[in-house]
Each structure stands twice: as C-alpha cells, then as structure tokens.
Short mmCIF file of C-alpha atoms in Angstrom, two decimals:
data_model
loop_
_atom_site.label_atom_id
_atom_site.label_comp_id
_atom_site.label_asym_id
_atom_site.label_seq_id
_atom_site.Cartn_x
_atom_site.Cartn_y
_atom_site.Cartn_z
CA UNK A 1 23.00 0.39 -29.63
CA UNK A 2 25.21 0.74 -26.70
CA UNK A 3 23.82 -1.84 -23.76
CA UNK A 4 21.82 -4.90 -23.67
CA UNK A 5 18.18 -4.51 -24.00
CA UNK A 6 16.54 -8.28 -23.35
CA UNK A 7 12.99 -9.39 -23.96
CA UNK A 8 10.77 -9.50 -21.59
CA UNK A 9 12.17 -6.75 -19.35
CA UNK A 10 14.23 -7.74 -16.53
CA UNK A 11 17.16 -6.93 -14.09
CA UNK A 12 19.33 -8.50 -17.10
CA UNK A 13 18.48 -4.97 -18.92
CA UNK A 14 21.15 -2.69 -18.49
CA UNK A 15 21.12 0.57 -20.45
CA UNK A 16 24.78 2.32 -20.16
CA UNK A 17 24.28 6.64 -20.23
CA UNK A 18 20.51 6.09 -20.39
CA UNK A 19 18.13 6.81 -17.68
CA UNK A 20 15.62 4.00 -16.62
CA UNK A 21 12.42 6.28 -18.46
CA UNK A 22 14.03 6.13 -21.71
CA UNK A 23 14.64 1.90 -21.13
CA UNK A 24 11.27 2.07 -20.25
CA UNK A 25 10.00 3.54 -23.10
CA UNK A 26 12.25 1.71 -25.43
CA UNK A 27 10.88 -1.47 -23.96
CA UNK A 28 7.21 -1.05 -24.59
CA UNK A 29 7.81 0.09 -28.14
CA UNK A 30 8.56 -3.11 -28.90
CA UNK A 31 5.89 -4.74 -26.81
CA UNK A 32 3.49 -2.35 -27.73
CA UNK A 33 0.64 -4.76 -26.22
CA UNK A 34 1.92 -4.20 -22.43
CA UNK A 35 1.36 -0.27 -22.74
CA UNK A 36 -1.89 0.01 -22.15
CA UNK A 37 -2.27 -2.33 -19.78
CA UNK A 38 0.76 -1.53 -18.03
CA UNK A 39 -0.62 2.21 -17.52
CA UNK A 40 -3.72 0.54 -16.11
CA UNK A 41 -2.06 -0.24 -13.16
CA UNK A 42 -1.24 3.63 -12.10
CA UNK A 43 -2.82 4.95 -8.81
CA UNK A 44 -5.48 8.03 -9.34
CA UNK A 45 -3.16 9.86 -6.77
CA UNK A 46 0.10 9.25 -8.15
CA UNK A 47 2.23 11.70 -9.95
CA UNK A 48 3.93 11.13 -12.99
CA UNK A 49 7.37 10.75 -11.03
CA UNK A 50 5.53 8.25 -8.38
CA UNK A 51 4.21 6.01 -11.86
CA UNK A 52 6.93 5.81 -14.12
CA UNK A 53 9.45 4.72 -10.90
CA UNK A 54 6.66 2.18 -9.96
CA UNK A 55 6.13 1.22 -13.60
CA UNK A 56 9.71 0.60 -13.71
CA UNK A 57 9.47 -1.54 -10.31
CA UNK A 58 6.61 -3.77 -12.10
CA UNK A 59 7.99 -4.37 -15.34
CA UNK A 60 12.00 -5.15 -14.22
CA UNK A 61 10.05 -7.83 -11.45
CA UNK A 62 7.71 -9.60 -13.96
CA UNK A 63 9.76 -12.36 -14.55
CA UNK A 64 9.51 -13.12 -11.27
CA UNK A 65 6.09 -13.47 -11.51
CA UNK A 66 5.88 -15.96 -14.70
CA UNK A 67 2.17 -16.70 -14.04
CA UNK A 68 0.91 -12.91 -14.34
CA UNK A 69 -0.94 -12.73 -18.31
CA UNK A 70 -1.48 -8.83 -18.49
CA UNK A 71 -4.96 -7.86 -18.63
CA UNK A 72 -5.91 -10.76 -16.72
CA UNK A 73 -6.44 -10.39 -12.74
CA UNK A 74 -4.17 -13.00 -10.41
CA UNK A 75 -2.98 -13.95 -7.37
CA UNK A 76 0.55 -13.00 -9.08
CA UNK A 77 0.11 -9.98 -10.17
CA UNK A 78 -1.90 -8.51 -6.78
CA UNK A 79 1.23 -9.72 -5.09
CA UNK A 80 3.42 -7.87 -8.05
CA UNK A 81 1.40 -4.35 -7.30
CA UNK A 82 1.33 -4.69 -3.54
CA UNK A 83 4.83 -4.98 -3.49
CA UNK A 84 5.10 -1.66 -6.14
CA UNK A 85 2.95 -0.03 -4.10
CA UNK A 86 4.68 -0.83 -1.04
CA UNK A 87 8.36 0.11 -2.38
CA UNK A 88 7.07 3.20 -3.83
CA UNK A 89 5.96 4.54 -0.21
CA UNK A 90 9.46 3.34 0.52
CA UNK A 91 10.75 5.96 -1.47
CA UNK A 92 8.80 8.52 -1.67
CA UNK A 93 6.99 8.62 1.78
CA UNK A 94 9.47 7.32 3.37
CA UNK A 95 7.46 4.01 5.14
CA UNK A 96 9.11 1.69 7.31
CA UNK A 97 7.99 -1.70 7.00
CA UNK A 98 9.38 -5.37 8.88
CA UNK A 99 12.40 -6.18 7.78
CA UNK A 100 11.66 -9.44 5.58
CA UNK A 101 9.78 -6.83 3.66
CA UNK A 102 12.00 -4.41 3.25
CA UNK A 103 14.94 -6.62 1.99
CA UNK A 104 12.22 -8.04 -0.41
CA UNK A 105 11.81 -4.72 -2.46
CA UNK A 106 15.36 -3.38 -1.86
CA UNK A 107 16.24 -6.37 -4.47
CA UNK A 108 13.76 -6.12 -6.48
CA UNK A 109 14.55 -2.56 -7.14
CA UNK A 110 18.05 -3.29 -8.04
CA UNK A 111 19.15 -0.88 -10.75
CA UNK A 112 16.04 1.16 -10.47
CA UNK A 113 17.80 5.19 -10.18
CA UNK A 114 14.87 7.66 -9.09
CA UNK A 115 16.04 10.93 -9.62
CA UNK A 116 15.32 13.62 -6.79
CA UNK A 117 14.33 11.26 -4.49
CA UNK A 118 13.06 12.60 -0.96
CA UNK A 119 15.11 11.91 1.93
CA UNK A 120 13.83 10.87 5.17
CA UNK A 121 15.39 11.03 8.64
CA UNK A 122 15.51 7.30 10.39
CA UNK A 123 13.63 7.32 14.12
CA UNK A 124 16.94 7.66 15.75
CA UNK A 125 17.84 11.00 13.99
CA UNK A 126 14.42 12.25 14.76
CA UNK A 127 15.26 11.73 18.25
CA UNK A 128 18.21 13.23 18.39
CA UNK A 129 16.77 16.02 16.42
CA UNK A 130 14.13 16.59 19.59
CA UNK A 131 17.07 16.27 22.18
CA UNK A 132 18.64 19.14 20.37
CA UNK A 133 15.55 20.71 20.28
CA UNK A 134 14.29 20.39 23.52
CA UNK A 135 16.68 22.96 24.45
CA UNK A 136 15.48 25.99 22.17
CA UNK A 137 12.30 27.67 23.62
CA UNK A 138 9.29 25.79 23.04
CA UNK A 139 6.44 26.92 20.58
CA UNK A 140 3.20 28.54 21.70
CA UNK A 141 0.05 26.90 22.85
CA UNK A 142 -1.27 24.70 19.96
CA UNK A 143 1.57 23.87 18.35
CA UNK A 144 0.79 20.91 16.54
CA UNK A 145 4.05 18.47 14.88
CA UNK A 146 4.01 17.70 11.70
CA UNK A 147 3.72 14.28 12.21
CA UNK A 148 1.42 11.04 10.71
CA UNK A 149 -1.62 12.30 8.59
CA UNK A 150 -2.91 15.95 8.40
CA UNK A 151 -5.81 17.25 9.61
CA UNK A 152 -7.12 18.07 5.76
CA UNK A 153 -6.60 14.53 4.95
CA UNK A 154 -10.02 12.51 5.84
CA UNK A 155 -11.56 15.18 4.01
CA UNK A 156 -9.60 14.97 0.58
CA UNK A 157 -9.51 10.84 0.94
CA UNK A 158 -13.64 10.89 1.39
CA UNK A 159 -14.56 11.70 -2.37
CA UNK A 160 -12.54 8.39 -3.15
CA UNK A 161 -14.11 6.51 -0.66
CA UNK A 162 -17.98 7.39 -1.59
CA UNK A 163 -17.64 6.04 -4.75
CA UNK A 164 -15.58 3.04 -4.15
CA UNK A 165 -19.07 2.64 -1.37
CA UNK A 166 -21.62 2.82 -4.44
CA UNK A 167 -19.20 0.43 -6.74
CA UNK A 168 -18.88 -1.79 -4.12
CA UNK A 169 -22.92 -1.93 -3.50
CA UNK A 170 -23.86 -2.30 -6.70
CA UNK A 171 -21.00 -4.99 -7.03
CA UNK A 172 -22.62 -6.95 -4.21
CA UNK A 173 -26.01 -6.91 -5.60
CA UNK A 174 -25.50 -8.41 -8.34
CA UNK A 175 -23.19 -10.85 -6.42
CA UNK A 176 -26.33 -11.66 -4.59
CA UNK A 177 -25.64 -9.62 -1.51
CA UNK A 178 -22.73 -10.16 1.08
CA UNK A 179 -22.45 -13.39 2.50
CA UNK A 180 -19.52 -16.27 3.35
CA UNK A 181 -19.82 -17.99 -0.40
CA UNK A 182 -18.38 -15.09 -1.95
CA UNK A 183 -14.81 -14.10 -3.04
CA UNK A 184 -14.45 -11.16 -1.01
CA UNK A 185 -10.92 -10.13 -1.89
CA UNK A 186 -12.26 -10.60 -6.03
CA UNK A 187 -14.92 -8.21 -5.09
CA UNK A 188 -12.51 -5.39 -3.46
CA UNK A 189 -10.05 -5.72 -5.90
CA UNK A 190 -12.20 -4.82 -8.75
CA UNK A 191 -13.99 -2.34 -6.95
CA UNK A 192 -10.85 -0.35 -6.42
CA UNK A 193 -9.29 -0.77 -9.44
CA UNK A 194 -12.53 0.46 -11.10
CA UNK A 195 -11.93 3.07 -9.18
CA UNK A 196 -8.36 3.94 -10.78
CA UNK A 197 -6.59 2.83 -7.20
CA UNK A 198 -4.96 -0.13 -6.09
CA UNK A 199 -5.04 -2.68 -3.14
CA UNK A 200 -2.03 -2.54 -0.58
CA UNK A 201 -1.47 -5.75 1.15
CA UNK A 202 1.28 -6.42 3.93
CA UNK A 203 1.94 -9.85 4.98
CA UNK A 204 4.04 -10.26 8.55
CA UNK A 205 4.22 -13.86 10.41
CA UNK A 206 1.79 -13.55 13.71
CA UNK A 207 4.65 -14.46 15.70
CA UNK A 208 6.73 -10.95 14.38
CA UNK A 209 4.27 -8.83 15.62
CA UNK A 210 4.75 -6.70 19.00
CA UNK A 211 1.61 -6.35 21.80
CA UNK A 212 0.02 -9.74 21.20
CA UNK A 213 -1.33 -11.80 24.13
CA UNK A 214 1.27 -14.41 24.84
CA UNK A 215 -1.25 -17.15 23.55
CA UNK A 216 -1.83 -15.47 20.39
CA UNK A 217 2.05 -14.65 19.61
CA UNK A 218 2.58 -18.64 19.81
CA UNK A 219 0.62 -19.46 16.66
CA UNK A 220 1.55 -19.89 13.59
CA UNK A 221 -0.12 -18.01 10.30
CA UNK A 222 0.33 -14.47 8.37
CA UNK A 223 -1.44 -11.98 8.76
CA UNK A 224 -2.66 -9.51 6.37
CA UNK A 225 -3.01 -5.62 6.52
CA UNK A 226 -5.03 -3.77 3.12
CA UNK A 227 -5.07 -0.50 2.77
CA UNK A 228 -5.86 2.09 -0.16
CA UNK A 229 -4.69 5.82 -1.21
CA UNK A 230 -2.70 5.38 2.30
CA UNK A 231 -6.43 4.43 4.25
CA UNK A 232 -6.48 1.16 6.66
CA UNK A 233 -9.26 -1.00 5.17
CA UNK A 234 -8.93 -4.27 7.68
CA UNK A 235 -6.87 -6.95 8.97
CA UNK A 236 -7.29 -10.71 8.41
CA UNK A 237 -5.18 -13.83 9.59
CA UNK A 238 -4.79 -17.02 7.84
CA UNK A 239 -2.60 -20.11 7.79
CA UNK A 240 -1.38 -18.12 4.15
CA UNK A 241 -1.14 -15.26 1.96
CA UNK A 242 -4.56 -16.23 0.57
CA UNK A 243 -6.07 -17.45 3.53
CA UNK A 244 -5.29 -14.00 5.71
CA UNK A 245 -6.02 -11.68 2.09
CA UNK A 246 -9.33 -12.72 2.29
CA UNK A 247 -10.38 -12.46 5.79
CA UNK A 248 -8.81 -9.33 5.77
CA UNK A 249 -10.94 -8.22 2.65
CA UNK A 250 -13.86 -9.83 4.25
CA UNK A 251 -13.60 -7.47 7.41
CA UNK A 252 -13.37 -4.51 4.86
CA UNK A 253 -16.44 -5.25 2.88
CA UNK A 254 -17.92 -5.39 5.61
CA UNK A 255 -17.34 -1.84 6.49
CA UNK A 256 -19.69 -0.95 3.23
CA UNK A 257 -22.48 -3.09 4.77
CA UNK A 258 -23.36 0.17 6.84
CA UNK A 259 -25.46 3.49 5.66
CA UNK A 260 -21.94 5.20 4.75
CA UNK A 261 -18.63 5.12 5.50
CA UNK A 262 -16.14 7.72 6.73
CA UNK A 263 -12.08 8.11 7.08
CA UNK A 264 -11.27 9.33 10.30
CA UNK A 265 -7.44 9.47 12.27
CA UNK A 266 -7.28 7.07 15.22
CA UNK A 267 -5.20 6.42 17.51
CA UNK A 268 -3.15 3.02 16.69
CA UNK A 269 -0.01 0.76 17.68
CA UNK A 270 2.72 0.50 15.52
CA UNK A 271 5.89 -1.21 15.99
CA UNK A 272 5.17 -0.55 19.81
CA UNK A 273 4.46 3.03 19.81
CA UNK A 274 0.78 5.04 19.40
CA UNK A 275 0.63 6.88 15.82
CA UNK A 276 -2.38 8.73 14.16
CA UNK A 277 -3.47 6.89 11.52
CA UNK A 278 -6.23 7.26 8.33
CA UNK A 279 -8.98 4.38 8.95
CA UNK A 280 -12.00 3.66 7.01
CA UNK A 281 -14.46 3.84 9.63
CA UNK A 282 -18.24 2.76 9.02
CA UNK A 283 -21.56 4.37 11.17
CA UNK A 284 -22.28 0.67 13.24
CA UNK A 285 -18.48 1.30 14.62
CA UNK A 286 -18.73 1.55 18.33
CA UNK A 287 -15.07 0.09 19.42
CA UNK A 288 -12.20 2.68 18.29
CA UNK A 289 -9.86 -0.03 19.19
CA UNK A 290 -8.14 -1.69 15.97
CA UNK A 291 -5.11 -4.17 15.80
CA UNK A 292 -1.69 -3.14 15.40
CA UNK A 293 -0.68 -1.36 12.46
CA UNK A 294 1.55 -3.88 10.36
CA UNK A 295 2.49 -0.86 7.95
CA UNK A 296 2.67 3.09 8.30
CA UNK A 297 2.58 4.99 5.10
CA UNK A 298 3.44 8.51 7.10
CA UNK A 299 5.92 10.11 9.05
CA UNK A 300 6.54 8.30 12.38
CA UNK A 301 5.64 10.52 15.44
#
C-alpha cells in the first residue's frame, strides 16, 4: 500500500497518487461505525461535490476535537460543523470572513485538494473590473447586478423554513413553551438538524467589529452570528462562545414565537459597506434595522 493511512483520520494521512475521496472511503471501511453518522452531518442543499469536500474537512479535523463521541450532540462537534460549514462557503461561494477565521480553516484544510473548484474575484479586482467597465456603454433601464442573493431566493429558502417553524413549535411544547430556563441553542440545533440542515455560527471579538458606538466597541466579549441554508437567524453577545451561541439562538427562537415566519432580503452592513442579505423575518417585526453582518455567504456588491 503505497502511503500512510493512520487511525483515526488526520492531517498525518497522506495518500501518494490517490485523491482525498478514495482516502476517504478507504478510511470509513475500516471504521465502518463513523459512516453513517458521518453522512448525518450533510446539508439538505449540498451537492455531492459540496459533502464529500466538507466530509473530508470534518473527519481530517476530528482529532482536534478529542471530546466529539459521534452520534452524540456537543459543544465540540457544533464548533467542528460550523467551522465545515464555514470553509465550505469559503470555497465554493466564495465568503469572506475576519481574518482570525479565515487563517483558522485555511489550516485545517491542509492537504484537502477540491477538484474544479470555483474561483472568485477579491473586492479589489471587482473594482477594477467596474473602472474598466464604467467606460463601455451602460446597460438599459433595469439592469439589475448580479450581486448578493437573487430575487428567486426567499421563495426557494421558505419551504425549509415552514417546517423547521412546525418542528420548532412542537419542540417547544413539549419543552413547556419558550421561556429563559430553557436551552435555547439545544432546541435550534435539533430542530435543524431534524430538518437535514445545519447551524452556522461565526464568532468575532466585539472590539473587531466596524460601526459600533464608541462605548460599545470598548467592551470585551464575542459575539455570535447563526445562520442556516445561507439565512441570518440572529445575533447574540456573550463574555464566550457559549455565552453569545445562546443569546444568539435565543433571539432566533424567538422569531418562531410569531403566527409565521418569512425570509426576506434587507438591507445590511457588512465590513462597512450596505449588502442585500437573506433574513428570517417574523410578522411582529416592525424595525428593518439588524446588526452588522459578521459573515456574508454571497457575492459582495
């Protein structure tokens, strides 16, 4: 056997000529008790390409991670997925995210090849792009960029969204209704995954992010950004990761307190700038206004 295949599956695997599928699938023949629970863990939306790089991501990093027992829900292993979740928009969407974050997954995905990956054009080539372009005519009356999410997109994200509402009602009822002595983030998490989705949680230190009130950019603390199938769910901020994970699932839940809720595009900050962005947005929402957007899973305007 040319290479060195070590148990459990780590960067320390290296599989000379091979591609990363076939080390893959090499690995969980001989642990044949992480395959199904490993494929537990794919998004609804994903496509096979999207998975098996993100399955890759998950099982290389798990040593990392020496508390996560598959098939059994953790602190761990939500941090494991978010992290997937958030290299895989890396790569395929092309996200942007702080910079602490994005060194975090670049070695983490050391040795991980994805074949055919898209490319996407930094800010700065965009912009040169539009000097160059401002001087061809301009398009007709209407012309809309391509930029952030489409117009179709609220409407293909809803059908997710009304049953994660009814999973998340029932899952409060027998919780004994909503209320502060409840684990709000255990509650969401289940919910989604019971859906077949995942939880996307971004952590950035108050003090890294732009547009604060001066007061406000003094403290201390993380804050906490969730999101799902691309959607902004809420923002919480805590003296830690678990701290600001569940206020930030707390303001989500209570989104589903309403009649129904609805994803919409508003209009939000990120990294200084106004994008369109997918929100969950509930009936009882008067105030458009939202905090700053501490990730951005599209195409920058």
């Amino acid at each position: 056997m040319t290479g060195d295949v070590v148990l459990p599956f780590g960067k320390s695997v290296m599989a000379e000529g091979r591609s990363g599928d076939d080390v893959v699938s090499e690995f969980l023949q001989q642990n044949p008790h992480l395959a199904q629970w490993v494929e537990s863990l794919a998004g609804e939306s994903e496509t096979e390409k999207q998975w098996n790089a993100r399955r890759e991501f998950i099982l290389r990093n798990m040593e990392g991670f020496p508390t996560i027992q598959p098939g059994s829900p953790s602190p761990s292993l939500d941090r494991l997925i978010s992290l997937s979740m958030v290299w895989a928009n890396h790569i395929f969407l092309g996200c942007r995210y702080p910079q602490p974050v994005m060194d975090k997954i670049t070695e983490m995905a050391e040795g991980i090849a994805v074949q055919n990956a898209p490319t996407h054009k930094t800010r700065d080539e965009i912009m040169g792009m539009s000097k160059d372009a401002s001087k061809k005519p301009k398009p007709g009356v209407g012309y809309r960029a391509k930029t952030g999410p489409t117009l179709q997109a609220p409407k293909e994200h809803q059908p997710f969204f009304n049953r994660l509402y009814k999973a998340i009602a029932w899952k409060l009822v027998s919780a004994g209704g909503f209320g502060p002595n409840i684990d709000h983030f255990e509650i969401l998490r289940t919910c989604v995954e019971s859906a077949k989705a995942s939880l996307g949680c971004v952590f950035v230190p108050l003090k890294d992010i732009p547009d604060l009130p001066a007061g406000r950019a003094q403290q201390g603390g993380l804050v906490c950004e969730l999101r799902c199938q691309t959607v902004y769910l809420g923002t919480g901020y805590g003296r830690g990761e678990d701290s600001a994970r569940a206020m930030a699932a707390k303001e989500a839940l209570k989104l589903f307190q309403s009649r129904k809720v609805t994803v919409k595009i508003f209009r939000r900050k990120y990294s200084g700038r106004d994008v369109e962005d997918l929100v969950l947005h509930d009936d009882q929402m008067r105030n458009s206004s939202f905090p700053p957007a501490l990730s951005y899973p599209f195409d920058p305007e």
